[in-house]
PDB file of C-alpha atoms in Angstrom:
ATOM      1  CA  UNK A  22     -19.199 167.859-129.802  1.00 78.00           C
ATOM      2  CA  UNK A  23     -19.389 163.963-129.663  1.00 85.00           C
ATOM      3  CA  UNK A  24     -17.330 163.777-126.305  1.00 87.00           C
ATOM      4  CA  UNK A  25     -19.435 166.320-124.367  1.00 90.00           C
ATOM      5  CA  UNK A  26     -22.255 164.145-125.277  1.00 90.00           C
ATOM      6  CA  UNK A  27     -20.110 161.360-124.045  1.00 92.00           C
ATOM      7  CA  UNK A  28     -19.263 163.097-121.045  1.00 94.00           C
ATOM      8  CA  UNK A  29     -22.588 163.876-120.500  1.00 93.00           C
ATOM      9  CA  UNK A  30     -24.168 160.143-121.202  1.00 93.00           C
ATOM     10  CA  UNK A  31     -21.097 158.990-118.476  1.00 94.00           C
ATOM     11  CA  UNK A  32     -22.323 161.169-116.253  1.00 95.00           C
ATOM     12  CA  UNK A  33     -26.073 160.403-116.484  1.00 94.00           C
ATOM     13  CA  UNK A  34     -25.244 156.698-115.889  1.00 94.00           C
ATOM     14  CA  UNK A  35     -22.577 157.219-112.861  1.00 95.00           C
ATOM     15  CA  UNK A  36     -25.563 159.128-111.173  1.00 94.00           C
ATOM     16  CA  UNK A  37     -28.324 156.417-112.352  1.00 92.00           C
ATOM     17  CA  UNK A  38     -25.994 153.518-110.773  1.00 92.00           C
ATOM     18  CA  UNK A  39     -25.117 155.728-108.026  1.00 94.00           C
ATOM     19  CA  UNK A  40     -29.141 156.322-107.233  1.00 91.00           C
ATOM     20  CA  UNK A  41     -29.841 152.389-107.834  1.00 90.00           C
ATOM     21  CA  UNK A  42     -26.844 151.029-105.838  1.00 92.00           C
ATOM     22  CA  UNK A  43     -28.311 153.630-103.079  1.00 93.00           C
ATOM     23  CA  UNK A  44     -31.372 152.034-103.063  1.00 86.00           C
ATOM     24  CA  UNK A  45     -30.525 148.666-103.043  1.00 88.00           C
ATOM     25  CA  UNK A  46     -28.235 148.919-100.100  1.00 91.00           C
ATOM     26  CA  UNK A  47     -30.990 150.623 -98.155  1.00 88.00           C
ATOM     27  CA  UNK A  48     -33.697 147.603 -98.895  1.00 84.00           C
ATOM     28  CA  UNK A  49     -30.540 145.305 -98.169  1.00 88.00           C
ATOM     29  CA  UNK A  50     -30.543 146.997 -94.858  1.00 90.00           C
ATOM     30  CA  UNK A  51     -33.780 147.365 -93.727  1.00 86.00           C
ATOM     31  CA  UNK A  52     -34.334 143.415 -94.722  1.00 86.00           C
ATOM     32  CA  UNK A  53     -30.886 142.539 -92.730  1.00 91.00           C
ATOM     33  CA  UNK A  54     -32.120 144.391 -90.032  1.00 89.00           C
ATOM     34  CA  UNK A  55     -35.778 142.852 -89.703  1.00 88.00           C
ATOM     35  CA  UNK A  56     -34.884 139.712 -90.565  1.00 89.00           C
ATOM     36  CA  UNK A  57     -35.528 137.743 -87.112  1.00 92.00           C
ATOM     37  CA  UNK A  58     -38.254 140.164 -86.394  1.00 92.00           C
ATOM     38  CA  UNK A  59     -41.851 138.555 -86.060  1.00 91.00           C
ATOM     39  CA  UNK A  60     -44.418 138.990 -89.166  1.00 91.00           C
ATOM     40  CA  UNK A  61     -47.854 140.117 -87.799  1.00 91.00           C
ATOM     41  CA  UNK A  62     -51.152 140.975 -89.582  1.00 92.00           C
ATOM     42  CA  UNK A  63     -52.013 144.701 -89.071  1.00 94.00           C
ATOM     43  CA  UNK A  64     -55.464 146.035 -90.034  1.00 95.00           C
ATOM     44  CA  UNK A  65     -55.270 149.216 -92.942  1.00 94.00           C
ATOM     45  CA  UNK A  66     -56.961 152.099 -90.683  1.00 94.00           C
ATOM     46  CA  UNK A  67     -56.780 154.581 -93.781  1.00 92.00           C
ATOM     47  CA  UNK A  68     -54.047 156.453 -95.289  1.00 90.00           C
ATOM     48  CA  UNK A  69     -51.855 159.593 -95.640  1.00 90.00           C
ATOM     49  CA  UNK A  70     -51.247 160.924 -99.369  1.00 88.00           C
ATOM     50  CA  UNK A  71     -48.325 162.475-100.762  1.00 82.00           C
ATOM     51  CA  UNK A  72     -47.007 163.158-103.663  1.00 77.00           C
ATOM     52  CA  UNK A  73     -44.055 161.346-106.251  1.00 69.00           C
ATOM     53  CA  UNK A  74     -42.349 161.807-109.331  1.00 61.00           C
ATOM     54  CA  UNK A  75     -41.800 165.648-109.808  1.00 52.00           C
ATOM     55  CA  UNK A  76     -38.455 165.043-110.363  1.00 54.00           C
ATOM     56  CA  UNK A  77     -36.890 166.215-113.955  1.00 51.00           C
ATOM     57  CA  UNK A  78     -40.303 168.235-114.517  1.00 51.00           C
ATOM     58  CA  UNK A  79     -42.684 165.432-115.002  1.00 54.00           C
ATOM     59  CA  UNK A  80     -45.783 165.219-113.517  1.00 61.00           C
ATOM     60  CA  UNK A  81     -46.275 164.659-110.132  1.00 68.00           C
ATOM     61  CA  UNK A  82     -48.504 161.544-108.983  1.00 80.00           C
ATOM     62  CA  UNK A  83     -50.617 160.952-106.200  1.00 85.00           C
ATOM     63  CA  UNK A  84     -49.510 158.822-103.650  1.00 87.00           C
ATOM     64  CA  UNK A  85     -50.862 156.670-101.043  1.00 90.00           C
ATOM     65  CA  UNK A  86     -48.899 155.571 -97.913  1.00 90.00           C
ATOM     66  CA  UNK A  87     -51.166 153.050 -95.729  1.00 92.00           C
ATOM     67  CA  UNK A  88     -51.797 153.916 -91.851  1.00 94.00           C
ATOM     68  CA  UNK A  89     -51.913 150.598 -90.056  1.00 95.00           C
ATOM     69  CA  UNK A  90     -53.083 149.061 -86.612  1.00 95.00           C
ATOM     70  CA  UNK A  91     -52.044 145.626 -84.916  1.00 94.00           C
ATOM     71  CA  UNK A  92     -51.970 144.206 -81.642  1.00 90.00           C
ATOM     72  CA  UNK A  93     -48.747 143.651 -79.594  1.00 82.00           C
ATOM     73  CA  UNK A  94     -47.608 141.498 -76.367  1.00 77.00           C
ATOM     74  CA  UNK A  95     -50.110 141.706 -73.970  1.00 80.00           C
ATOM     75  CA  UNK A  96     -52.769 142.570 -76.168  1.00 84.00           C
ATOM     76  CA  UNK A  97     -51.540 146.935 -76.691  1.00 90.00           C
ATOM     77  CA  UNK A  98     -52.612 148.179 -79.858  1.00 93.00           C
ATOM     78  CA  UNK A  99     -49.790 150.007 -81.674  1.00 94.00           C
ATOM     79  CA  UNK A 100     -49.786 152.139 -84.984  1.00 93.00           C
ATOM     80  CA  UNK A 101     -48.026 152.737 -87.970  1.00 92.00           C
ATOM     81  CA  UNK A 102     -47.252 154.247 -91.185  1.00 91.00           C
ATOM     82  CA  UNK A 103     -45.732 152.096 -93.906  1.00 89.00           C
ATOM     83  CA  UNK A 104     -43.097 153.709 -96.192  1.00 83.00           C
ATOM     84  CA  UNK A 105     -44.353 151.335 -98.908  1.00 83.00           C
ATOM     85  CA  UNK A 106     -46.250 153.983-101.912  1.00 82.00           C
ATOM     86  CA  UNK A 107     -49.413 152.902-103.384  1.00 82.00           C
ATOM     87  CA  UNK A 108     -51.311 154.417-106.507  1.00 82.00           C
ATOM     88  CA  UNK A 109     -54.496 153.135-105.101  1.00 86.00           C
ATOM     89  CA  UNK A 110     -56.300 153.793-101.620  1.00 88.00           C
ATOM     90  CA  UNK A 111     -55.930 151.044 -99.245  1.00 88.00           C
ATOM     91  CA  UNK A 112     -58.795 150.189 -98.107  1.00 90.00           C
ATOM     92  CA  UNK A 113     -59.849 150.140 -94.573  1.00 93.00           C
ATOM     93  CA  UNK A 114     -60.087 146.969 -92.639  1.00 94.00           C
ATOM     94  CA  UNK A 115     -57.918 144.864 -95.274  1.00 93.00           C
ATOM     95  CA  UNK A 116     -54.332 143.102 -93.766  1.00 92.00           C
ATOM     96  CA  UNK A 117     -50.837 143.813 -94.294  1.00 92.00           C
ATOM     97  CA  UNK A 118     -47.710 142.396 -93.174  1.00 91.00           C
ATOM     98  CA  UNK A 119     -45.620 144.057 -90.858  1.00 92.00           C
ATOM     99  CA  UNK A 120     -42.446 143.152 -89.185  1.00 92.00           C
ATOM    100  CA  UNK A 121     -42.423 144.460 -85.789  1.00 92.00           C
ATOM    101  CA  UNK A 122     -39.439 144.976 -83.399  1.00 91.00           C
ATOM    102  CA  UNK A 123     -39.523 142.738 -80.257  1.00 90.00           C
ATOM    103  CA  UNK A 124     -37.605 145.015 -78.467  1.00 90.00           C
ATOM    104  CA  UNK A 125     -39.470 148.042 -79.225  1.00 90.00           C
ATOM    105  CA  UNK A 126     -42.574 147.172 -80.665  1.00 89.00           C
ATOM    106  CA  UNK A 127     -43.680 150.917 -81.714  1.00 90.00           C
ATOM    107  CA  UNK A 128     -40.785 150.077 -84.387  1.00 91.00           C
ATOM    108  CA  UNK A 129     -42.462 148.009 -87.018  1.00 91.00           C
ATOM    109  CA  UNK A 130     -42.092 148.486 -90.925  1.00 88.00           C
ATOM    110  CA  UNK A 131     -44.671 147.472 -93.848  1.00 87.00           C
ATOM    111  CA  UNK A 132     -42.456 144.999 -95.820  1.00 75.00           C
ATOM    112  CA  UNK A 133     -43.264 144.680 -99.761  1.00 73.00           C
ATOM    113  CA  UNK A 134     -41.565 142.243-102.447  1.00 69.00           C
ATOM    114  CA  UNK A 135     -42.948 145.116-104.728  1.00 70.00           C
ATOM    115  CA  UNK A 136     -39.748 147.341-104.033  1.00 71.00           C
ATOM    116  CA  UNK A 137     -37.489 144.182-104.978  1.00 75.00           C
ATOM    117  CA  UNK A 138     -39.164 143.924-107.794  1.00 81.00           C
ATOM    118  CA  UNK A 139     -39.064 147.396-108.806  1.00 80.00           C
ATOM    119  CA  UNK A 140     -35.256 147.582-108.325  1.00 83.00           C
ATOM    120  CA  UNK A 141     -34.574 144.863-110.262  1.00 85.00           C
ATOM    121  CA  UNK A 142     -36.894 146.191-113.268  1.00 88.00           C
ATOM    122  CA  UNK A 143     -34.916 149.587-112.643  1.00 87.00           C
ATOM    123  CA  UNK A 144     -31.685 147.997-112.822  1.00 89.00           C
ATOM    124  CA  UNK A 145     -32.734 146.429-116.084  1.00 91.00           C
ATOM    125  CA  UNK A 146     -34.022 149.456-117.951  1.00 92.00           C
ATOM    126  CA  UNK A 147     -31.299 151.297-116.792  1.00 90.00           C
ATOM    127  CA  UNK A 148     -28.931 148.496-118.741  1.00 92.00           C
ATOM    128  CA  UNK A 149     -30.882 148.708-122.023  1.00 94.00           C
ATOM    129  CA  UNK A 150     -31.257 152.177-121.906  1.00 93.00           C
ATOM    130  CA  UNK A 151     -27.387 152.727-121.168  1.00 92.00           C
ATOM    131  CA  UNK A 152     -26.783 150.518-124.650  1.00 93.00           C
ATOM    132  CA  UNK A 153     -29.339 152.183-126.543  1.00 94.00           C
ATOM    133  CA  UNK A 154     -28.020 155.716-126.054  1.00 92.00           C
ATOM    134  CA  UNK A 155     -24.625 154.995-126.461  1.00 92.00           C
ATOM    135  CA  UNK A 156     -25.088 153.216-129.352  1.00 92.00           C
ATOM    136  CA  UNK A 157     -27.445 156.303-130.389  1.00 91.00           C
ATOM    137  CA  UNK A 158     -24.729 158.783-130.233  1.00 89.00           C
ATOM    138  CA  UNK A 159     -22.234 156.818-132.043  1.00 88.00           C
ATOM    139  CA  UNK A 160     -24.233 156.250-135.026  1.00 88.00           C
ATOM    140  CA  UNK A 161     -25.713 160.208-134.623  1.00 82.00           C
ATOM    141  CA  UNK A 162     -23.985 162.325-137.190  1.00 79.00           C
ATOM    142  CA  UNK A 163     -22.816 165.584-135.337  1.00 70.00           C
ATOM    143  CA  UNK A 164     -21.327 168.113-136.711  1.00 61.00           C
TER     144      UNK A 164
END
Protein backbone atom coordinates (compact mmCIF):
# COMPACT_ATOMS: atom_id res chain seq x y z
CA UNK A 1 0.00 0.00 0.00
CA UNK A 2 2.94 2.34 1.07
CA UNK A 3 4.56 2.28 -2.53
CA UNK A 4 1.38 3.20 -4.45
CA UNK A 5 1.27 6.10 -2.19
CA UNK A 6 4.85 6.56 -3.10
CA UNK A 7 4.20 6.18 -6.59
CA UNK A 8 1.56 8.41 -6.38
CA UNK A 9 3.45 11.34 -4.21
CA UNK A 10 6.42 10.82 -7.22
CA UNK A 11 4.09 11.41 -9.55
CA UNK A 12 2.35 14.48 -8.06
CA UNK A 13 5.79 16.16 -7.75
CA UNK A 14 7.22 15.13 -11.42
CA UNK A 15 3.97 16.94 -12.68
CA UNK A 16 4.31 19.98 -10.04
CA UNK A 17 8.12 20.51 -11.29
CA UNK A 18 7.09 19.75 -14.69
CA UNK A 19 4.18 22.69 -14.46
CA UNK A 20 6.78 25.13 -12.56
CA UNK A 21 9.82 24.48 -14.83
CA UNK A 22 7.04 25.23 -17.70
CA UNK A 23 6.39 28.36 -16.39
CA UNK A 24 9.55 29.60 -15.66
CA UNK A 25 10.95 28.97 -19.07
CA UNK A 26 8.02 30.82 -20.57
CA UNK A 27 8.66 34.17 -18.25
CA UNK A 28 12.46 33.42 -19.13
CA UNK A 29 11.33 33.82 -22.65
CA UNK A 30 9.10 36.44 -22.88
CA UNK A 31 11.78 38.62 -20.66
CA UNK A 32 14.73 37.38 -23.19
CA UNK A 33 12.67 38.34 -25.85
CA UNK A 34 11.62 42.00 -24.68
CA UNK A 35 14.58 42.73 -23.22
CA UNK A 36 15.93 45.67 -25.62
CA UNK A 37 12.38 46.62 -26.22
CA UNK A 38 11.43 50.27 -25.04
CA UNK A 39 9.31 50.67 -21.61
CA UNK A 40 6.37 53.11 -22.22
CA UNK A 41 3.55 54.33 -19.92
CA UNK A 42 0.13 53.12 -21.23
CA UNK A 43 -3.11 54.52 -19.77
CA UNK A 44 -5.65 51.46 -18.10
CA UNK A 45 -8.82 52.01 -20.53
CA UNK A 46 -10.83 49.27 -18.48
CA UNK A 47 -10.68 45.63 -18.41
CA UNK A 48 -11.80 42.16 -19.63
CA UNK A 49 -12.68 39.48 -16.78
CA UNK A 50 -12.16 35.93 -16.78
CA UNK A 51 -12.05 33.43 -14.70
CA UNK A 52 -8.95 31.23 -12.63
CA UNK A 53 -8.43 28.49 -10.43
CA UNK A 54 -11.12 25.78 -11.27
CA UNK A 55 -8.61 23.44 -11.53
CA UNK A 56 -8.76 20.21 -9.03
CA UNK A 57 -12.49 21.37 -8.15
CA UNK A 58 -11.81 24.46 -6.22
CA UNK A 59 -13.48 27.44 -6.64
CA UNK A 60 -13.15 29.47 -9.43
CA UNK A 61 -12.03 33.28 -8.94
CA UNK A 62 -12.72 36.27 -10.72
CA UNK A 63 -10.21 37.65 -12.74
CA UNK A 64 -9.21 40.87 -14.11
CA UNK A 65 -6.95 41.30 -17.20
CA UNK A 66 -6.26 45.22 -17.83
CA UNK A 67 -7.10 46.77 -21.45
CA UNK A 68 -4.47 49.40 -22.08
CA UNK A 69 -3.79 52.48 -24.45
CA UNK A 70 -0.36 54.30 -25.29
CA UNK A 71 0.99 56.34 -27.89
CA UNK A 72 3.54 55.11 -30.50
CA UNK A 73 6.12 56.76 -33.14
CA UNK A 74 4.55 59.43 -34.69
CA UNK A 75 2.09 60.02 -32.19
CA UNK A 76 -0.59 56.51 -33.33
CA UNK A 77 -2.41 55.34 -30.50
CA UNK A 78 -2.19 51.53 -30.17
CA UNK A 79 -4.05 49.03 -27.77
CA UNK A 80 -3.61 46.21 -25.71
CA UNK A 81 -4.50 43.52 -23.43
CA UNK A 82 -2.03 42.51 -20.74
CA UNK A 83 -1.79 38.77 -19.86
CA UNK A 84 -0.88 39.91 -16.33
CA UNK A 85 -4.30 38.63 -13.83
CA UNK A 86 -5.51 40.95 -11.28
CA UNK A 87 -8.06 40.25 -8.33
CA UNK A 88 -8.95 43.85 -8.35
CA UNK A 89 -10.38 46.21 -11.22
CA UNK A 90 -7.86 48.40 -12.69
CA UNK A 91 -8.90 51.43 -12.67
CA UNK A 92 -9.31 53.64 -15.59
CA UNK A 93 -6.86 56.34 -16.36
CA UNK A 94 -4.03 54.86 -13.95
CA UNK A 95 -0.33 53.81 -15.82
CA UNK A 96 1.25 50.65 -16.53
CA UNK A 97 4.36 49.59 -18.02
CA UNK A 98 4.50 48.08 -21.21
CA UNK A 99 7.28 46.92 -23.36
CA UNK A 100 6.47 47.55 -26.85
CA UNK A 101 8.06 46.04 -30.03
CA UNK A 102 9.95 48.60 -32.22
CA UNK A 103 9.46 46.66 -35.06
CA UNK A 104 5.89 46.05 -34.73
CA UNK A 105 4.56 48.22 -32.29
CA UNK A 106 0.89 46.55 -32.12
CA UNK A 107 3.18 43.82 -30.24
CA UNK A 108 3.60 45.13 -26.76
CA UNK A 109 3.23 43.03 -23.43
CA UNK A 110 2.24 44.30 -19.74
CA UNK A 111 5.44 43.25 -17.84
CA UNK A 112 4.95 42.44 -13.91
CA UNK A 113 7.75 41.46 -11.22
CA UNK A 114 4.51 39.97 -9.59
CA UNK A 115 4.80 36.68 -11.77
CA UNK A 116 8.62 36.39 -10.62
CA UNK A 117 7.61 36.63 -7.50
CA UNK A 118 4.90 34.24 -7.62
CA UNK A 119 7.15 31.54 -9.18
CA UNK A 120 9.58 31.76 -6.81
CA UNK A 121 6.93 31.52 -3.80
CA UNK A 122 5.54 28.45 -5.92
CA UNK A 123 8.78 26.89 -6.20
CA UNK A 124 9.16 27.22 -2.46
CA UNK A 125 5.88 25.74 -1.28
CA UNK A 126 6.20 23.20 -3.64
CA UNK A 127 9.74 22.23 -1.71
CA UNK A 128 8.17 22.22 1.78
CA UNK A 129 5.24 20.63 0.76
CA UNK A 130 7.25 17.79 -1.16
CA UNK A 131 9.15 17.17 2.50
CA UNK A 132 6.15 17.36 4.46
CA UNK A 133 4.24 14.65 2.61
CA UNK A 134 6.88 12.40 2.23
CA UNK A 135 7.81 12.56 5.53
CA UNK A 136 3.88 12.16 6.24
CA UNK A 137 3.63 8.87 4.60
CA UNK A 138 6.61 7.40 6.13
CA UNK A 139 5.64 7.98 9.59
CA UNK A 140 1.65 7.05 8.48
CA UNK A 141 0.92 3.59 9.72
CA UNK A 142 -0.80 1.68 6.74
CA UNK A 143 -1.93 -1.36 6.84
Amino acid sequence: MKTVIYLVWALFQIGAITALIHTARKAKRQERRTADWPRVQAVVTGSTAGWSGSAGGSDPSRRFFPTYQFSGPGGQVFNGTSDVPSAEVPAPGSYIEVAVNPANPHESFHQSTKEKVGIGCAIAFFAVFAVASFWFISIFPFS
